[in-house]
Short mmCIF file of C-alpha atoms in Angstrom, two decimals:
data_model
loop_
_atom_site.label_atom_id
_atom_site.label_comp_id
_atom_site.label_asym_id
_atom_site.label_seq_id
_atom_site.Cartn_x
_atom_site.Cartn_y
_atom_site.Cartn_z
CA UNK O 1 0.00 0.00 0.00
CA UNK O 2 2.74 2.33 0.73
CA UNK O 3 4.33 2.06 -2.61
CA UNK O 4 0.85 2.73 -4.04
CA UNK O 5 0.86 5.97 -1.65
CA UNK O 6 4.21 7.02 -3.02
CA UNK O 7 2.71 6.38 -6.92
CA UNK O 8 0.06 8.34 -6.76
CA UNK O 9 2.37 10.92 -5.07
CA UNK O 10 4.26 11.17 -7.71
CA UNK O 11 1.54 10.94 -10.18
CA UNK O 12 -0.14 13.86 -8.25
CA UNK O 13 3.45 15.91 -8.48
CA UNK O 14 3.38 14.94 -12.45
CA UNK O 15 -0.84 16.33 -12.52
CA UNK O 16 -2.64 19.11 -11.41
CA UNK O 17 -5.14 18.54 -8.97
CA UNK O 18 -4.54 16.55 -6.39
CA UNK O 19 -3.69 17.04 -2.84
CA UNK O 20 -1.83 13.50 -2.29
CA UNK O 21 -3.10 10.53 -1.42
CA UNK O 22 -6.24 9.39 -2.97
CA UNK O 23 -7.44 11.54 -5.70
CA UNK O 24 -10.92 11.48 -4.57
CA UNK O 25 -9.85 13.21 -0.94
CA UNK O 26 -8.81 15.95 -2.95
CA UNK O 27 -12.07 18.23 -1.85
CA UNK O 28 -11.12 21.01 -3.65
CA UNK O 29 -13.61 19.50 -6.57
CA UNK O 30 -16.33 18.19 -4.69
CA UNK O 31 -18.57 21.03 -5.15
CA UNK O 32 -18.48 20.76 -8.88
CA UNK O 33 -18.86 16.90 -8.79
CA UNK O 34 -21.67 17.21 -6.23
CA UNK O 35 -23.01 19.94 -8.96
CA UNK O 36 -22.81 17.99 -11.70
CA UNK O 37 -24.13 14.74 -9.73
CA UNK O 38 -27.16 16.78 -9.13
CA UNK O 39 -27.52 17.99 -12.38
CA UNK O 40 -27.67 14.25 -13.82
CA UNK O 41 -29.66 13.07 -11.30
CA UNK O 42 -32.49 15.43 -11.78
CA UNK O 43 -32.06 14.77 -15.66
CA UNK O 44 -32.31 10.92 -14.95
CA UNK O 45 -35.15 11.87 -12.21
CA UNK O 46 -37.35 13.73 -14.88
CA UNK O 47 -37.26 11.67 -17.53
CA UNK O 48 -38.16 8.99 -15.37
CA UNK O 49 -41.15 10.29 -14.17
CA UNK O 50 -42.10 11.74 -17.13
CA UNK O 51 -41.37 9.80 -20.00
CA UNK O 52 -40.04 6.26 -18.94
CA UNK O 53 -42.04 4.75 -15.97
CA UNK O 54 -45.55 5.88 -16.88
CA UNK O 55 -45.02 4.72 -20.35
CA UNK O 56 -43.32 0.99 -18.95
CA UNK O 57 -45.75 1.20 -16.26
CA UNK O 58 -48.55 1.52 -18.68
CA UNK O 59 -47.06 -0.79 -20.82
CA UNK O 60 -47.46 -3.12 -18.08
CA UNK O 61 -51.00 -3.01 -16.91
CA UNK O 62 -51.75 -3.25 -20.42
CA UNK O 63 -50.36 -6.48 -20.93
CA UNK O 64 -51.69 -7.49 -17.95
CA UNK O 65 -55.35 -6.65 -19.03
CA UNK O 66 -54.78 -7.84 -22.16
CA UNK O 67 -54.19 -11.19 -20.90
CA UNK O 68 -56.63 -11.45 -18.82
CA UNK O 69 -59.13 -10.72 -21.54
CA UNK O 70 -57.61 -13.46 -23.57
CA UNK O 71 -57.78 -15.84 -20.71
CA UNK O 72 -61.39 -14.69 -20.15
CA UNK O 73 -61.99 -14.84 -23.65
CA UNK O 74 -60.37 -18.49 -24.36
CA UNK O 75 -62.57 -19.66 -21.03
CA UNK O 76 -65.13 -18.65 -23.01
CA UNK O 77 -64.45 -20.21 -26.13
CA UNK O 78 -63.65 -23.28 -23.95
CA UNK O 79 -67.37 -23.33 -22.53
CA UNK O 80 -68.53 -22.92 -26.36
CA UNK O 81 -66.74 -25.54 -27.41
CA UNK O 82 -68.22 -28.03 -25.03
CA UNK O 83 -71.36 -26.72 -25.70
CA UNK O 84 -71.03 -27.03 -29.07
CA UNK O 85 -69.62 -30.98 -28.47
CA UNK O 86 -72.63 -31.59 -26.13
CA UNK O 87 -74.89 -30.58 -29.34
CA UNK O 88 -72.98 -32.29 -31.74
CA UNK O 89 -73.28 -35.59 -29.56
CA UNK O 90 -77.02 -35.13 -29.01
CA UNK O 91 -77.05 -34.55 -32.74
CA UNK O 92 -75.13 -37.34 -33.09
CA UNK O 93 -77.39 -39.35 -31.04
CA UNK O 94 -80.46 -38.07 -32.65
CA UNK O 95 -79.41 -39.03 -35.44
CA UNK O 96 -78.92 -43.03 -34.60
CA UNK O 97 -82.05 -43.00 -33.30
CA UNK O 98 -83.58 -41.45 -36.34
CA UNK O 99 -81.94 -44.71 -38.63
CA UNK O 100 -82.96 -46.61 -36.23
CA UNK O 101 -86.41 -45.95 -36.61
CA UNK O 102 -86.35 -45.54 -40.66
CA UNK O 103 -84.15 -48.79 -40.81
CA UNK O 104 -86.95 -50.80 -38.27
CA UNK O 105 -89.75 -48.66 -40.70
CA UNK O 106 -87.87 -50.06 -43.55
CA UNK O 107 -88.07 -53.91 -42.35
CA UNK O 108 -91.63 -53.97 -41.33
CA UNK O 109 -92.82 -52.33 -44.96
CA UNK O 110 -90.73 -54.68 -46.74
CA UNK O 111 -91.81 -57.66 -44.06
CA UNK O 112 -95.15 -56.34 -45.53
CA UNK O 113 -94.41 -56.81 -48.84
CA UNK O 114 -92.89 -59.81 -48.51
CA UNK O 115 -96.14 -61.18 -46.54
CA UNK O 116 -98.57 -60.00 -49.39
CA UNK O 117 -96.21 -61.31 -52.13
CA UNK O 118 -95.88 -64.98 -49.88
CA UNK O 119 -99.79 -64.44 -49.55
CA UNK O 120 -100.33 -63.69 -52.94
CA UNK O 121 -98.35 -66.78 -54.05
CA UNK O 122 -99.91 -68.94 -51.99
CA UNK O 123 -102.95 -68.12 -53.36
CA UNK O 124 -101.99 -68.98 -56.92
CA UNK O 125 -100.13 -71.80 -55.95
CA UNK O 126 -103.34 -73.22 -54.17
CA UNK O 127 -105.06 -72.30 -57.46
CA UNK O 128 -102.94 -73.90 -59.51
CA UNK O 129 -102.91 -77.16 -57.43
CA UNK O 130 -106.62 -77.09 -56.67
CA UNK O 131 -107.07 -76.62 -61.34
CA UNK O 132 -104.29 -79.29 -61.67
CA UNK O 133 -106.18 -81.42 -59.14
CA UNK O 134 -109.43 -80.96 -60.84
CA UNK O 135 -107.95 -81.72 -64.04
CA UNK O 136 -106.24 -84.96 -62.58
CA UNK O 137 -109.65 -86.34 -61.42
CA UNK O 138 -111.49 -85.31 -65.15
CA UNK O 139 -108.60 -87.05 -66.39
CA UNK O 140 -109.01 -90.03 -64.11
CA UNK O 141 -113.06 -90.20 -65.35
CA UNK O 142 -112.71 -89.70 -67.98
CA UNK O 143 -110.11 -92.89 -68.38
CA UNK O 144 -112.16 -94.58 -66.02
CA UNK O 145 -115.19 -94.29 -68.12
CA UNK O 146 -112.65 -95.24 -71.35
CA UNK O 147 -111.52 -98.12 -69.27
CA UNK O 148 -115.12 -99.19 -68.28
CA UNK O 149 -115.91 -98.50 -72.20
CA UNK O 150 -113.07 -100.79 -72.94
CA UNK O 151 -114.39 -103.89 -70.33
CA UNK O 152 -117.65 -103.57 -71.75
CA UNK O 153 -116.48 -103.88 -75.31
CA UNK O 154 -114.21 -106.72 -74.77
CA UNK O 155 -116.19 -108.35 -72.12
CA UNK O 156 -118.54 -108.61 -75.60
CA UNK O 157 -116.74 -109.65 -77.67
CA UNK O 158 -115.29 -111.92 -76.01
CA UNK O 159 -118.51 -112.98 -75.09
CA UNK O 160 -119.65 -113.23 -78.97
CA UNK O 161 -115.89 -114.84 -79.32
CA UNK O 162 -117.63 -117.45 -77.36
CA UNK O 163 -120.07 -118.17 -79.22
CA UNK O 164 -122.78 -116.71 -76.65
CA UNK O 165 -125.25 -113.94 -77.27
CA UNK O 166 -124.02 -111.06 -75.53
CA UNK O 167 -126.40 -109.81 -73.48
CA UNK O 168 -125.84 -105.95 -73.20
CA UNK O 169 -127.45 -105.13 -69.75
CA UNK O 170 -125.90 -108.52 -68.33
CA UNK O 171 -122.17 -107.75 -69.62
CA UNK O 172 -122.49 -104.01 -68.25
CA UNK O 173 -124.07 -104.89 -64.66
CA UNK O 174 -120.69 -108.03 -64.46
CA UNK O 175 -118.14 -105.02 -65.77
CA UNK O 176 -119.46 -103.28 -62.98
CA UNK O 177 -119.14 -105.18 -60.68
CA UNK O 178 -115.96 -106.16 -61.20
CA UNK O 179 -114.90 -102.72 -61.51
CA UNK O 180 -115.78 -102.18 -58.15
CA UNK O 181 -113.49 -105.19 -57.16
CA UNK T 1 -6.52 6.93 -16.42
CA UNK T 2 -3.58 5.73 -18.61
CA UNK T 3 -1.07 3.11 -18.05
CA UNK T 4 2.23 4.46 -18.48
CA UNK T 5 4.23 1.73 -17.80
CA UNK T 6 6.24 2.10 -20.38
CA UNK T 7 9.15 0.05 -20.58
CA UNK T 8 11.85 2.41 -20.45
CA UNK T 9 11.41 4.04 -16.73
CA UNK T 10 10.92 0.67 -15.24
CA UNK T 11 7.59 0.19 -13.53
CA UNK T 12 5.59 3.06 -13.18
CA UNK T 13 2.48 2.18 -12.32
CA UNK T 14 -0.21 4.80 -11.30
CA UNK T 15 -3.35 2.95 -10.21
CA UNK T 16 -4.61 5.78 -8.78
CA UNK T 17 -4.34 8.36 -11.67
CA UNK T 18 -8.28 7.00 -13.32
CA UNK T 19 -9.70 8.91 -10.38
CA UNK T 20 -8.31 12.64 -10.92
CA UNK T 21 -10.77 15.34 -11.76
CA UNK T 22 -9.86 16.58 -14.82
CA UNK T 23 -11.24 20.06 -16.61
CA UNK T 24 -12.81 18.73 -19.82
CA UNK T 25 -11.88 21.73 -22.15
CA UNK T 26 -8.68 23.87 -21.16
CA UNK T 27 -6.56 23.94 -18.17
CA UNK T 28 -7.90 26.06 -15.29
CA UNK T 29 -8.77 25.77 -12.02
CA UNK T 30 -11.83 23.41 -11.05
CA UNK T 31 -14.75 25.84 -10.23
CA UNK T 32 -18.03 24.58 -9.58
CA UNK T 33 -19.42 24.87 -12.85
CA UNK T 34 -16.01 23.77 -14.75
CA UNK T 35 -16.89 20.94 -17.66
CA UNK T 36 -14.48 17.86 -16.26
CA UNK T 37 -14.46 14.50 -16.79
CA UNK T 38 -16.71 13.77 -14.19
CA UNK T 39 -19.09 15.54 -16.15
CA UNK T 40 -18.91 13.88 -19.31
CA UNK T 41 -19.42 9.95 -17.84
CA UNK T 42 -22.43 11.51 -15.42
CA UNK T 43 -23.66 12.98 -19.23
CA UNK T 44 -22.79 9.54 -20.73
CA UNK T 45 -24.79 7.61 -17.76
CA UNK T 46 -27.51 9.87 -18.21
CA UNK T 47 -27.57 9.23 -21.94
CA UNK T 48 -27.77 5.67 -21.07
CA UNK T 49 -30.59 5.37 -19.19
CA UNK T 50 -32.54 7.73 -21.65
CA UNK T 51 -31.46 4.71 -24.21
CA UNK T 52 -32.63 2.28 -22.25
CA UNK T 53 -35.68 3.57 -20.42
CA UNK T 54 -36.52 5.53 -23.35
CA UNK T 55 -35.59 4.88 -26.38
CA UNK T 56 -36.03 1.03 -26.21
CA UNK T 57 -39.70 1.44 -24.83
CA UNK T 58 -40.32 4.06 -27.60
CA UNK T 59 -42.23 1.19 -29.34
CA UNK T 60 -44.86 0.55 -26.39
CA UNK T 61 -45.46 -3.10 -27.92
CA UNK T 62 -48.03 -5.55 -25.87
CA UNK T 63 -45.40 -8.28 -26.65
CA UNK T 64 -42.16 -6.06 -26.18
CA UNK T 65 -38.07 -6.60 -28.51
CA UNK T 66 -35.87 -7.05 -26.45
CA UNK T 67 -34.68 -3.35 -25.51
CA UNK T 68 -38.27 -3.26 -24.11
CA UNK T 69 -37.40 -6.18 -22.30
CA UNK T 70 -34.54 -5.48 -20.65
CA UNK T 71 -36.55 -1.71 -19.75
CA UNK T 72 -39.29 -3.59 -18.47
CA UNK T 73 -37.06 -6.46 -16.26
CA UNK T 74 -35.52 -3.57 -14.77
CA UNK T 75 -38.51 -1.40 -13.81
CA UNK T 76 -39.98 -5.08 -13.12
CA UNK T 77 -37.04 -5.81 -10.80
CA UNK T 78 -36.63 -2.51 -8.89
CA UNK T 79 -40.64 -2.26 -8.36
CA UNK T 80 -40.87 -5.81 -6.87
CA UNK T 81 -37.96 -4.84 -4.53
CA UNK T 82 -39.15 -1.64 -3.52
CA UNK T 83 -42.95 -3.46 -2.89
CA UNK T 84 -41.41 -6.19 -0.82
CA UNK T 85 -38.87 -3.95 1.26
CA UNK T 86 -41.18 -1.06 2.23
CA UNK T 87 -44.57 -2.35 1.42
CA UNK T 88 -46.85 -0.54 -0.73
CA UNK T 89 -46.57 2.86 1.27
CA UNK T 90 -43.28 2.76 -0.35
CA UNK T 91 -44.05 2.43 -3.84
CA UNK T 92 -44.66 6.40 -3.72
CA UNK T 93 -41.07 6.72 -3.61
CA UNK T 94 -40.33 4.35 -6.21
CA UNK T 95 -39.21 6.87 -8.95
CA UNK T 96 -36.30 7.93 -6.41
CA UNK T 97 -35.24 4.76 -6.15
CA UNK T 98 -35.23 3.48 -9.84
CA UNK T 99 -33.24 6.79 -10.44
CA UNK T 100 -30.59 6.06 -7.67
CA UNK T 101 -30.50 2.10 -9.55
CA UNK T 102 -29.99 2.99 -13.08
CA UNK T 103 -27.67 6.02 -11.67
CA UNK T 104 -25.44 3.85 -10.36
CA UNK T 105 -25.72 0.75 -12.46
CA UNK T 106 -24.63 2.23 -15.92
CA UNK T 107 -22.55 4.71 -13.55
CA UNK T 108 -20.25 1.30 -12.48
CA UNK T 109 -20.88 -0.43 -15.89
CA UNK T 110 -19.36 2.75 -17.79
CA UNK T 111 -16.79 2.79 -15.53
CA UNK T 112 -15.69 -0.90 -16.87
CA UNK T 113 -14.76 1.02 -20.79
CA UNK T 114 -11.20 1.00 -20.45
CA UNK T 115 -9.70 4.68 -20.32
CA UNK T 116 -13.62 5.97 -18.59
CA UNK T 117 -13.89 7.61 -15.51
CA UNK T 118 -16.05 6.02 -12.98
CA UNK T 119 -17.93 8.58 -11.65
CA UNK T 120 -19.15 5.77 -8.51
CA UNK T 121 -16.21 5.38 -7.34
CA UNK T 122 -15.43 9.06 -6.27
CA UNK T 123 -16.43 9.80 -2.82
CA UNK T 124 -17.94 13.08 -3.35
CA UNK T 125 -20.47 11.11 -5.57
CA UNK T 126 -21.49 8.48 -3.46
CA UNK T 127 -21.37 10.81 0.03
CA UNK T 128 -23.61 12.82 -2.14
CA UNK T 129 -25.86 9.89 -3.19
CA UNK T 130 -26.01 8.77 0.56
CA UNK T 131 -26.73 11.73 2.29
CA UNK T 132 -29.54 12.38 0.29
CA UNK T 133 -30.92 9.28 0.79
CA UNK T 134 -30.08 9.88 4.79
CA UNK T 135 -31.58 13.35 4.58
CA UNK T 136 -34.34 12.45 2.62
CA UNK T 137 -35.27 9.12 4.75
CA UNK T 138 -35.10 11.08 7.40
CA UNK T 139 -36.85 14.39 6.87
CA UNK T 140 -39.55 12.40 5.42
CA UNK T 141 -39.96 9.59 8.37
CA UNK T 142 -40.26 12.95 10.69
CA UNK T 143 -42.74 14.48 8.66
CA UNK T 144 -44.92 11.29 7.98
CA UNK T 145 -44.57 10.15 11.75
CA UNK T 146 -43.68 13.03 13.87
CA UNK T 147 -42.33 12.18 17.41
CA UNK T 148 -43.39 8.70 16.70
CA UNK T 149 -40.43 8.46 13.67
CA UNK T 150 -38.43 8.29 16.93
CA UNK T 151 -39.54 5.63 18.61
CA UNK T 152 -37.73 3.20 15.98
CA UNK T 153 -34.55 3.94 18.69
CA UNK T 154 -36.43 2.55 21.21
CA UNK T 155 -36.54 -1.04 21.61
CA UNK T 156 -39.72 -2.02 23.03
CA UNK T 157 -39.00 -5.62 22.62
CA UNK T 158 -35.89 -5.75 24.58
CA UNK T 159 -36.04 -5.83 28.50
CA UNK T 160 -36.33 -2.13 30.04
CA UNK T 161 -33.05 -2.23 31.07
CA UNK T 162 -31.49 -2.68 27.97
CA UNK T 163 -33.15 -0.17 26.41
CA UNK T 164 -31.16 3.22 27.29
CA UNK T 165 -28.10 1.09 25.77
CA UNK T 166 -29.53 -0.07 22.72
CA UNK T 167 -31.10 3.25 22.19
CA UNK T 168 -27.66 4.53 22.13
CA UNK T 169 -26.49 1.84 19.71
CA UNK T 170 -29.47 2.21 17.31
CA UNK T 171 -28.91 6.23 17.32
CA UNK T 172 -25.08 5.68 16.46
CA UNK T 173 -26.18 2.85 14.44
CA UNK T 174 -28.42 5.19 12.61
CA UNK T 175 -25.84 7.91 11.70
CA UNK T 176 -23.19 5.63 10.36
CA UNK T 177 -25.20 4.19 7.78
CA UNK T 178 -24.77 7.05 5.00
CA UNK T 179 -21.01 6.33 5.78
CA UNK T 180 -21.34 3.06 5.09
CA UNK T 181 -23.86 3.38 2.52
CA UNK T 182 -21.31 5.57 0.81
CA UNK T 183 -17.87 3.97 1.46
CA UNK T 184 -18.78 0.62 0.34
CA UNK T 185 -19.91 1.83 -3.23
CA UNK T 186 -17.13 3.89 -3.74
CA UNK T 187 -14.64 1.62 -1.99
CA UNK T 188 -15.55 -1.22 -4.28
CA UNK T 189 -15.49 -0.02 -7.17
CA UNK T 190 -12.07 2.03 -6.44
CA UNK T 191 -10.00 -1.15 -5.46
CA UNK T 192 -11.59 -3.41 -8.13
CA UNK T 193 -10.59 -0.80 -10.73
CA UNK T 194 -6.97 0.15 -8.73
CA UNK T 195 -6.23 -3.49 -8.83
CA UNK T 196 -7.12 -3.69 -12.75
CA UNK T 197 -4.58 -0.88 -13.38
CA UNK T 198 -1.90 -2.67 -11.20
CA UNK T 199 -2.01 -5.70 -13.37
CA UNK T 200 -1.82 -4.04 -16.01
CA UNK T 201 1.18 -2.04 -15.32
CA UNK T 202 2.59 -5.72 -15.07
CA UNK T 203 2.01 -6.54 -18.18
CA UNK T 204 4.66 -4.10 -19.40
CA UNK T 205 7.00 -7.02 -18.17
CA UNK T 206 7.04 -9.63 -20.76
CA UNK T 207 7.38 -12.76 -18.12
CA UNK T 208 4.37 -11.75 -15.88
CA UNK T 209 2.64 -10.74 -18.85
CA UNK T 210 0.58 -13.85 -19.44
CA UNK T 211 -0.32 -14.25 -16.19
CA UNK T 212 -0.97 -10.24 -15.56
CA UNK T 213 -3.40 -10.26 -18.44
CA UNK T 214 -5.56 -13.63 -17.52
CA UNK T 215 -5.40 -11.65 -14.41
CA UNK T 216 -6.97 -8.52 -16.13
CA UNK T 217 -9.38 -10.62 -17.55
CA UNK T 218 -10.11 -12.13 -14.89
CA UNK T 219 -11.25 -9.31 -12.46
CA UNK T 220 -12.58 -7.44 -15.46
CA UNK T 221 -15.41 -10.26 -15.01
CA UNK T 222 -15.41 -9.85 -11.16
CA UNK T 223 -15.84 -6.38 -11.68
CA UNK T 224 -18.90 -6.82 -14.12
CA UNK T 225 -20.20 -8.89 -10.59
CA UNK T 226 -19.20 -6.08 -8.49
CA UNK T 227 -21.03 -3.17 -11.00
CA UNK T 228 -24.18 -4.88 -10.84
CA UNK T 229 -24.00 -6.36 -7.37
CA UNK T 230 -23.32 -2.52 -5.62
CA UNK T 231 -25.93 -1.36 -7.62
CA UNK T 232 -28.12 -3.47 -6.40
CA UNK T 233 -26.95 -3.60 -2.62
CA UNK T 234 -26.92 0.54 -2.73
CA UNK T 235 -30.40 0.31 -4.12
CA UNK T 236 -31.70 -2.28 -1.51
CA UNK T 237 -30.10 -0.70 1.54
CA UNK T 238 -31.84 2.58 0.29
CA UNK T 239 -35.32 0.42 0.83
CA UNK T 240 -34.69 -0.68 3.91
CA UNK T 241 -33.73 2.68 5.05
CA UNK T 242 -37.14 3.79 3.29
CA UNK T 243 -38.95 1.05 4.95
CA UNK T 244 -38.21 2.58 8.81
CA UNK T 245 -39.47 5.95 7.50
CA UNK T 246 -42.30 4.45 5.57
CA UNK T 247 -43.52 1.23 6.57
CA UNK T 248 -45.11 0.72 10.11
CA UNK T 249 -43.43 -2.03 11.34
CA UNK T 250 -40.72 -1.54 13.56
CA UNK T 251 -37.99 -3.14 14.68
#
């Protein structure tokens, strides 16, 4: 430290100002730092309070609002969304329940249908069978009558192939009854 | 301000010789008015803080660049601490405050350009600085609390005997703190920046060079530390200060 001492006396023999020691003991220029200290610290003062901190300040409490608006705002949009998602699923629902009904509407007409068309064939088919049956028993007289025709004519002739006299009621009443054999 | 080691007179290192007042323009005496170099880095920290304060917040954007950032972290920063200190009595007096902050912040950071003056380290500058916060502390705690601003030397808390002594500890106690206030700015910032010149006046010799410049280097960064850190511990002391003229708890 001594050495130091004797520097910065000899720097202070080389300069102007100071008194020895350390420069800043040298009062014979405090009053026109102190001066000047007070002139910059009104300067910094002033524009302080009149230009920097309202502005930052304001600044400030307008980000501030700003996001709580866009907090209250995406709250909002949060509620409409689930809103929206609660009518989209009753929609949604709604909507099953809708093609549920046309799909069951959809069965029973066509079940309809198909009962009229089974109906309806039914019908014809019993038609058909009951004609066809008809016609199977006309067929069956009439070849029973060609059959009975048939007995009778041979039963006479082989009767007159016998050399007997074929009586007609006599051959018909025996065909007969054998017939009904 | 120079190092004039120069290798022909052998080491002659003047550490000391960055704190002289000089007169800016000319050679005469130092009056009160006289344009020195204190003058010009008190003009340049000014300047600064009109940059920074100003300047980058000219914009006023809702999502702010980053000069607006840095504006708004520090008014961000010194508002909290004043809020927390002195409560919210004390925000009244934030404007003071902020000024004494940036004052001394780009005051100490300027200080750092090689070749600057650094206006905090000077005493008259930082007496100055703490006697108006003393004077101003303590004007105002009479005026807001009367007889009662007082009663802050009495310890109520401590057994009656006590009492007359720590009285007389919290009154002494009370006075030295714009010396302390004031020495510890200026005495940092004067050794940090005496000790920088020293090593460099070493470095004039080429075997210590090396080591004197990673030394340079080296407390240049503990010095950034030390710019900021005073700043700060000036600007908080100030609060708590504020707080026993302000705030109604005492102590």
């Amino acid at each position: 430290m001594a050495t130091v001492v004797d520097d910065v006396a000899d720097a202070a023999a080389g300069h102007a100002a100071p008194a020895g020691g350390m420069p800043q003991l040298d009062v014979t220029n405090w009053p026109n730092q102190i001066f000047w200290l007070l002139v910059a610290l009104v300067a910094i003062y002033l524009v302080l309070t009149r230009v920097a901190l309202p502005r930052i300040g304001a600044v400030l409490a307008e980000r501030r609002s700003t996001i709580t608006n866009d907090l209250l705002a995406a709250e909002e949009l949060k509620q409409k969304a689930l809103d929206a998602e609660k009518a989209y699923n009753a929609a949604l629902a709604k909507a099953r329940e809708d093609a549920a009904k046309i799909v069951a509407e959809a069965k029973a007409s066509i079940q309809a249908d198909l009962d009229a068309a089974t109906a309806k064939a039914d019908a014809e088919i019993a038609a058909r069978s009951a004609e066809s049956e008809r016609r199977i028993a006309e067929i069956r007289d009439n070849a029973l009558a060609s059959v009975t025709e048939v007995a009778k004519d041979t039963t006479g002739a082989l009767v007159a192939a016998l050399g007997g006299q074929a009586d007609q009621a006599a051959v018909e009443t025996a065909v007969a009854e054998r017939m009904k054999g | 301000m120079a190092t004039e080691a120069a290798g022909g007179s052998g080491f002659a290192i003047h550490p000391m010789d960055q704190f002289i007042v000089r007169p800016l323009f000319g050679d005469g005496p130092i009056q009160w008015y006289t344009v020195t170099n204190v003058t010009l880095w008190l003009a340049l920290a000014v300047v600064c803080v009109v940059l920074v304060m100003v300047f980058g917040t000219s914009r006023r954007a809702i999502i702010p660049s980053r000069s607006q950032s840095v504006a708004e972290m520090i008014y961000g920063f010194v508002h909290n601490m004043v809020e927390e200190v002195t409560g919210h009595e004390g925000v009244k007096y934030f404007p003071y405050v902020m000024t004494v902050f940036l004052f001394i912040l780009f005051a100490n950071l300027l200080g750092l350009i090689p070749m600057s003056f650094t206006t905090t380290s000077s005493l008259a500058v930082t007496i100055t600085l703490a006697l108006l916060v003393f004077f101003g502390i303590t004007i105002l705690g009479l005026v807001r609390k009367g007889p009662a601003f007082l009663a802050m030397f009495w310890v109520t808390s401590a057994p009656l005997a006590l009492r007359p002594i720590l009285a007389v500890i919290e009154v002494i106690s009370y006075f030295v703190r714009p010396v302390s206030h004031s020495i510890r700015l200026a005495g940092n910032l004067m050794a940090g920046h005496a000790v920088i010149k020293v090593f460099a006046g070493f470095a004039s010799m080429a075997i210590l060079s090396p080591i004197a410049v990673g030394a340079v280097t080296a407390i240049y960064g503990l010095e950034l530390l030390v710019a900021v850190v005073q700043a700060y511990v000036f600007t908080i002391l100030t609060c708590v200060y504020l707080k026993d003229a302000v705030g109604d708890a005492h102590h």
